[in-house]
XYZ file of C-alpha atoms in Angstrom:
440
model
C 0.000 0.000 0.000
C 2.844 2.395 0.882
C 4.502 1.668 -2.464
C 1.260 2.388 -4.369
C 0.814 5.624 -2.437
C 4.338 6.680 -3.335
C 3.652 6.311 -7.050
C 0.220 7.950 -6.782
C 1.900 10.973 -5.205
C 4.604 10.812 -7.886
C 2.057 10.818 -10.750
C 0.235 13.800 -9.284
C 3.482 15.679 -8.699
C 4.679 14.922 -12.249
C 1.496 16.406 -13.718
C 1.833 19.456 -11.489
C 5.471 19.917 -12.472
C 4.607 19.751 -16.173
C 1.798 22.244 -15.704
C 4.064 24.518 -13.673
C 6.729 24.359 -16.371
C 4.234 25.351 -19.067
C 2.679 28.156 -17.065
C 5.816 29.576 -15.487
C 8.551 28.882 -18.020
C 10.637 31.793 -16.725
C 11.435 29.840 -13.561
C 13.915 26.970 -13.778
C 16.185 24.936 -11.470
C 19.012 27.102 -10.109
C 21.443 24.238 -10.758
C 21.062 24.692 -14.545
C 22.597 28.097 -15.272
C 23.145 27.524 -18.972
C 22.333 24.538 -21.166
C 23.666 24.493 -24.746
C 21.097 24.550 -27.538
C 19.656 21.080 -28.280
C 21.352 19.662 -25.184
C 19.629 17.909 -22.268
C 20.284 17.879 -18.532
C 19.283 15.146 -16.079
C 18.229 16.404 -12.655
C 17.604 13.965 -9.795
C 15.733 15.157 -6.700
C 16.326 12.783 -3.818
C 13.534 14.087 -1.580
C 10.801 13.288 -4.107
C 12.680 10.307 -5.601
C 12.134 11.768 -9.051
C 14.328 12.099 -12.128
C 13.698 15.023 -14.496
C 15.111 15.799 -17.935
C 15.346 19.422 -19.086
C 16.050 20.390 -22.665
C 17.173 23.623 -24.338
C 15.208 24.319 -27.510
C 14.969 27.658 -29.306
C 16.652 29.390 -26.364
C 14.021 28.055 -23.961
C 14.649 25.618 -21.108
C 11.795 23.164 -20.641
C 10.942 19.929 -18.859
C 10.633 17.083 -21.388
C 10.665 13.905 -19.295
C 10.194 12.769 -15.702
C 10.076 9.426 -13.948
C 10.095 7.890 -10.492
C 13.534 6.733 -9.374
C 15.183 5.072 -6.437
C 18.363 6.400 -4.792
C 20.572 5.205 -1.916
C 18.814 3.740 1.100
C 20.690 6.057 3.502
C 19.993 9.807 3.640
C 22.747 12.326 2.833
C 25.436 12.827 0.221
C 27.891 10.022 -0.482
C 31.343 10.398 1.109
C 32.861 6.943 1.206
C 32.603 3.514 -0.350
C 29.864 1.316 1.049
C 27.894 4.040 2.831
C 24.819 3.283 0.667
C 24.335 6.975 -0.086
C 23.837 8.630 -3.471
C 26.322 11.439 -4.206
C 25.213 15.040 -4.721
C 26.794 17.324 -7.278
C 27.348 17.670 -11.012
C 28.464 14.569 -12.908
C 28.562 13.221 -16.460
C 27.674 9.823 -17.886
C 30.708 8.196 -19.459
C 29.584 4.834 -20.838
C 26.543 2.787 -21.833
C 25.855 -0.907 -21.220
C 23.143 -2.988 -22.869
C 21.188 -5.687 -21.042
C 23.173 -8.536 -22.592
C 26.216 -7.348 -20.621
C 24.303 -6.748 -17.364
C 23.077 -8.807 -14.437
C 19.333 -8.511 -13.652
C 19.943 -5.981 -10.868
C 20.869 -3.406 -13.567
C 17.857 -4.076 -15.779
C 17.880 -3.442 -19.534
C 20.396 -0.593 -19.696
C 22.969 1.180 -17.522
C 25.013 4.380 -17.684
C 28.076 4.707 -15.412
C 28.807 8.213 -14.096
C 32.184 9.841 -13.435
C 31.765 9.843 -9.639
C 34.044 10.537 -7.824
C 34.891 13.519 -10.001
C 37.959 15.725 -9.612
C 36.322 17.890 -6.937
C 35.086 14.848 -4.965
C 38.576 13.384 -4.908
C 40.067 16.644 -3.616
C 37.526 16.518 -0.782
C 38.603 12.967 0.062
C 35.422 11.280 -1.136
C 35.741 7.771 -2.512
C 33.658 4.883 -3.767
C 32.781 4.064 -7.370
C 30.209 2.496 -9.700
C 27.515 5.153 -9.307
C 25.252 4.421 -12.265
C 21.839 5.257 -13.645
C 20.328 1.901 -14.512
C 17.136 -0.068 -14.931
C 15.983 -2.882 -12.679
C 14.184 -6.184 -13.093
C 12.624 -5.996 -9.634
C 9.827 -3.754 -8.363
C 11.029 -0.178 -7.950
C 10.903 1.105 -4.367
C 11.944 4.527 -3.043
C 15.427 4.727 -1.479
C 16.235 1.118 -2.229
C 19.665 1.223 -3.933
C 23.252 1.003 -2.708
C 23.891 4.489 -4.082
C 22.964 4.214 -7.760
C 19.913 5.803 -9.375
C 17.491 3.084 -10.458
C 14.572 3.428 -12.887
C 11.955 1.033 -14.200
C 13.172 -0.629 -17.404
C 10.753 1.232 -19.677
C 11.946 4.549 -18.234
C 15.664 3.801 -18.539
C 15.080 2.964 -22.210
C 13.216 6.268 -22.678
C 15.930 8.178 -20.814
C 18.592 6.774 -23.149
C 17.234 8.937 -25.976
C 18.205 12.083 -24.045
C 21.781 11.095 -23.153
C 24.993 12.042 -24.944
C 28.011 10.501 -23.214
C 30.524 12.931 -21.667
C 28.164 15.790 -22.490
C 24.781 15.393 -20.770
C 25.078 16.544 -17.144
C 23.718 14.444 -14.299
C 22.875 16.838 -11.470
C 21.889 15.230 -8.165
C 20.378 17.368 -5.405
C 18.468 16.798 -2.202
C 15.754 19.280 -3.198
C 15.292 21.330 -6.373
C 15.338 25.101 -5.923
C 13.767 27.243 -8.656
C 15.134 30.610 -9.724
C 13.904 33.522 -11.821
C 15.146 33.692 -15.415
C 16.670 37.137 -14.808
C 18.788 35.850 -11.933
C 19.859 32.892 -14.028
C 20.819 35.173 -16.948
C 22.833 37.471 -14.679
C 24.736 34.546 -13.239
C 25.395 33.160 -16.707
C 26.761 36.509 -17.897
C 29.268 36.646 -15.035
C 30.523 33.108 -15.634
C 30.781 33.677 -19.397
C 32.761 36.873 -18.776
C 35.115 34.906 -16.504
C 35.545 32.244 -19.206
C 36.179 34.872 -21.909
C 38.867 36.524 -19.772
C 40.499 33.141 -19.106
C 40.532 32.535 -22.862
C 42.281 35.854 -23.510
C 44.911 35.026 -20.893
C 45.754 31.826 -22.806
C 45.850 33.628 -26.159
C 47.860 36.719 -25.215
C 48.426 36.822 -21.460
C 51.398 36.141 -19.233
C 52.006 33.156 -17.000
C 50.943 35.203 -13.956
C 47.783 36.505 -15.646
C 46.803 32.925 -16.496
C 47.409 31.658 -12.949
C 45.364 34.516 -11.492
C 42.206 32.683 -12.607
C 43.066 29.739 -10.347
C 42.641 29.363 -6.610
C 45.767 29.579 -4.443
C 44.796 26.136 -3.135
C 44.943 24.591 -6.606
C 47.946 24.872 -8.913
C 47.221 23.601 -12.440
C 49.827 21.802 -14.533
C 51.686 24.629 -16.283
C 54.652 22.635 -17.579
C 53.329 23.316 -21.102
C 53.325 27.110 -20.745
C 56.850 27.856 -22.017
C 56.226 25.721 -25.089
C 52.925 27.514 -25.648
C 54.726 30.890 -25.464
C 57.122 29.677 -28.142
C 54.192 28.635 -30.303
C 52.581 32.031 -29.858
C 55.806 33.797 -30.914
C 56.163 31.549 -33.942
C 52.548 32.141 -34.906
C 53.155 35.903 -34.886
C 56.160 35.438 -37.185
C 53.938 33.444 -39.550
C 51.155 36.051 -39.255
C 48.911 33.544 -37.527
C 46.895 34.536 -34.482
C 46.122 31.422 -32.452
C 42.604 31.715 -31.091
C 41.266 29.553 -28.258
C 37.532 29.238 -28.804
C 35.098 27.730 -26.278
C 31.846 26.478 -27.804
C 28.697 24.664 -26.632
C 29.225 26.028 -23.126
C 27.211 24.386 -20.354
C 27.138 25.947 -16.883
C 25.828 23.967 -13.910
C 25.893 24.540 -10.159
C 25.773 22.708 -6.871
C 26.074 24.799 -3.702
C 29.038 27.177 -4.192
C 30.644 25.077 -6.949
C 30.013 25.887 -10.610
C 30.889 23.277 -13.237
C 31.574 24.587 -16.747
C 31.822 22.101 -19.623
C 32.705 23.317 -23.112
C 34.160 22.256 -26.435
C 37.714 23.621 -26.624
C 38.661 24.643 -30.159
C 41.859 26.102 -31.552
C 41.552 28.325 -34.603
C 44.185 30.364 -36.503
C 43.488 33.509 -38.436
C 46.113 34.153 -41.094
C 46.606 36.115 -44.272
C 46.416 34.325 -47.610
C 46.484 36.550 -50.673
C 44.829 39.318 -48.694
C 42.048 37.112 -47.302
C 41.452 35.991 -43.739
C 41.502 32.211 -43.578
C 39.887 30.288 -40.746
C 40.024 26.663 -39.785
C 39.108 25.095 -36.487
C 40.454 22.102 -34.589
C 38.381 20.455 -31.857
C 40.735 19.589 -29.001
C 38.162 18.053 -26.695
C 35.709 18.833 -23.905
C 37.251 20.833 -21.080
C 35.746 20.982 -17.603
C 36.238 23.647 -14.943
C 35.253 23.422 -11.299
C 34.826 27.028 -10.192
C 34.327 28.199 -6.621
C 31.858 31.061 -6.384
C 32.346 33.436 -3.451
C 30.245 36.588 -3.745
C 31.468 38.326 -6.902
C 34.710 36.319 -7.001
C 35.324 33.237 -9.154
C 38.368 30.972 -8.892
C 39.078 27.705 -10.700
C 39.675 24.876 -8.225
C 39.817 22.095 -10.819
C 40.678 21.993 -14.526
C 40.385 18.714 -16.431
C 39.587 17.296 -19.848
C 36.284 15.449 -19.768
C 37.002 13.994 -23.195
C 39.785 14.355 -25.767
C 39.120 14.604 -29.474
C 39.920 11.331 -31.228
C 42.855 13.018 -32.994
C 44.506 13.860 -29.660
C 43.669 10.898 -27.420
C 47.324 9.930 -27.059
C 48.563 13.469 -26.410
C 49.392 14.625 -22.875
C 48.858 18.246 -23.951
C 46.420 18.331 -26.886
C 46.416 22.168 -27.054
C 50.152 22.064 -27.819
C 49.775 19.231 -30.318
C 46.963 21.075 -32.117
C 48.937 24.334 -32.274
C 51.996 22.549 -33.673
C 49.802 20.967 -36.316
C 48.369 24.334 -37.307
C 51.579 26.333 -37.585
C 54.057 23.526 -38.335
C 56.315 24.424 -35.442
C 60.053 23.662 -35.752
C 61.106 20.925 -33.274
C 64.568 22.435 -32.653
C 62.981 25.681 -31.484
C 60.693 23.729 -29.174
C 63.727 22.168 -27.506
C 65.311 25.580 -27.001
C 62.121 27.003 -25.536
C 61.978 24.042 -23.158
C 65.568 24.628 -22.038
C 64.961 28.330 -21.474
C 61.839 27.600 -19.429
C 63.669 24.971 -17.390
C 66.553 27.349 -16.584
C 64.092 30.145 -15.710
C 62.093 27.902 -13.348
C 65.277 26.725 -11.618
C 66.654 30.263 -11.267
C 63.368 31.595 -9.835
C 63.145 28.613 -7.449
C 59.714 27.761 -8.866
C 60.101 24.095 -8.092
C 56.591 23.086 -9.201
C 57.314 24.461 -12.677
C 60.816 22.962 -12.523
C 59.374 19.504 -11.807
C 57.076 19.803 -14.832
C 60.058 19.741 -17.210
C 61.005 16.175 -16.187
C 59.602 12.936 -17.606
C 57.816 10.579 -15.229
C 60.525 7.915 -15.799
C 63.448 10.343 -15.281
C 66.569 8.898 -13.637
C 69.974 10.355 -12.774
C 72.603 9.650 -10.103
C 70.499 6.700 -8.964
C 67.502 8.964 -8.281
C 64.034 8.908 -9.826
C 62.028 12.033 -10.586
C 60.464 12.398 -7.120
C 63.753 12.058 -5.224
C 65.581 14.301 -7.705
C 63.037 17.109 -7.404
C 62.876 16.790 -3.607
C 66.657 17.207 -3.441
C 66.426 20.344 -5.568
C 63.614 21.674 -3.370
C 65.839 21.391 -0.301
C 68.600 23.336 -2.079
C 66.108 26.012 -3.113
C 65.088 26.455 0.530
C 68.721 26.492 1.664
C 69.984 29.262 -0.659
C 68.767 32.866 -0.674
C 69.060 32.929 -4.452
C 69.956 30.648 -7.353
C 71.049 31.741 -10.815
C 71.554 29.154 -13.557
C 72.524 30.111 -17.104
C 73.640 28.199 -20.178
C 75.523 28.900 -23.387
C 77.066 27.126 -26.394
C 74.085 24.840 -26.826
C 74.432 21.829 -29.113
C 71.136 20.097 -29.958
C 71.028 16.668 -31.620
C 67.522 15.463 -32.516
C 66.472 11.986 -33.576
C 62.699 11.804 -34.081
C 61.193 11.866 -30.577
C 64.514 11.853 -28.749
C 67.084 14.578 -28.276
C 70.542 15.075 -26.746
C 71.535 18.555 -25.558
C 75.066 19.611 -24.563
C 75.861 23.060 -23.170
C 78.094 24.983 -20.775
C 76.283 25.641 -17.482
C 77.073 28.373 -14.964
C 75.502 27.757 -11.528
C 75.618 30.376 -8.786
C 73.834 30.546 -5.437
C 74.142 32.525 -2.195
C 76.794 30.146 -0.813
C 77.953 27.909 -3.667
C 78.881 28.252 -7.340
C 80.225 25.948 -10.042
C 80.665 25.665 -13.814
C 80.789 22.737 -16.169
C 79.249 20.792 -19.024
C 75.665 19.584 -18.791
C 74.273 16.750 -20.925
C 70.492 16.357 -21.047
C 68.553 13.575 -22.699
C 65.029 14.602 -23.686
C 62.039 12.667 -24.975
C 59.076 14.089 -26.853
C 55.716 13.277 -25.272
C 52.421 14.778 -26.369
C 54.137 17.573 -28.271
C 56.365 18.533 -25.325
C 60.026 17.812 -24.643
C 60.681 16.262 -21.231
C 64.054 15.627 -19.545
C 64.597 11.892 -19.103
C 68.238 11.916 -17.975
C 70.718 14.517 -16.715
C 74.511 14.284 -16.480
C 77.003 16.810 -15.167
C 80.782 17.198 -15.540
C 82.362 19.951 -13.484
C 84.935 22.197 -15.143
């Protein structure tokens, strides 16, 4: 009887929600700030045990599907494996399984999510296998181990609205509606933040770029010196590299805003007096942004999905730029060396570490031990100045040997000699794999 009552209440609420959506279209969930045109968003409300699908058509956000669901049997947001809670936040569905690959508990179809996402992991949350799936047993409210379960007919209907790595799955305790004007104002601020970030990549300095990131999160910037070299080369070739976000989706949970967008690289260059444009899709980039009053800071920056042309690249932006402007490998090596010397001299040991390959070895030390030793020296000396001259670069496909005269000076120690570096090319970047030193 309780189960029947639950679904009777659900049917009534679904009709009311549809009527509300038609009559008051200006109001929408505050967790959906911007949905790209012809894209859908899945919104799960745990209190009502209901799954909703919103769609953006002709610049209008509307409810297009709803169904009863079942979430974790324990109240609250998931924090650890086995707690039988359903997570809360913004996620994306990353795969699809048909019934022939599933046990009956998952019904006729299943979609794994990317929980725990980057932000969850930074908060120390763990667990895995949070899916939206069907079920071959009777659906009951709050009856899962943490997944979101639907009746089989509804999971099959939901499948029509899902695009992997693109359709957001937003899970909340209770849906809060917001006025369209508030939503538009919030969208404008986030888009302005994204546009300014884009300009910092295209024309800004290292410090201007990092200013968009929280002090508590330092992104991988080992590619920056190479990118600067590419920008200089593009200017010589009369090519202006343009970083172009497209299909921007903006979603929110509490004070965290998740921005997912297609990252494109496009050059504008002169050809017989005409502007020529071509565009390369690099992949889908995802920002986790902390919103504090009028201040926005990125606390996570990941690639949700790489374009098929750049799946094997560690830094697809670099690989795409090199493809566009046909960058000279020898110059890339020199830019890498200059960046490495600059990071060492400024005692920026995070940047310094980024110039070394994961399998680096020298003097019996791996990368971690080598960098830790250099960190201790950086703390010990008031200043360090490292310069090089008489560079000899020998390239062989994706490997390179560099010989040069190195002058090392610090507040209490100085030396000179010959340095030999072995570099390997990975994802369009040169990384130091071995380092040898012979004192003068």
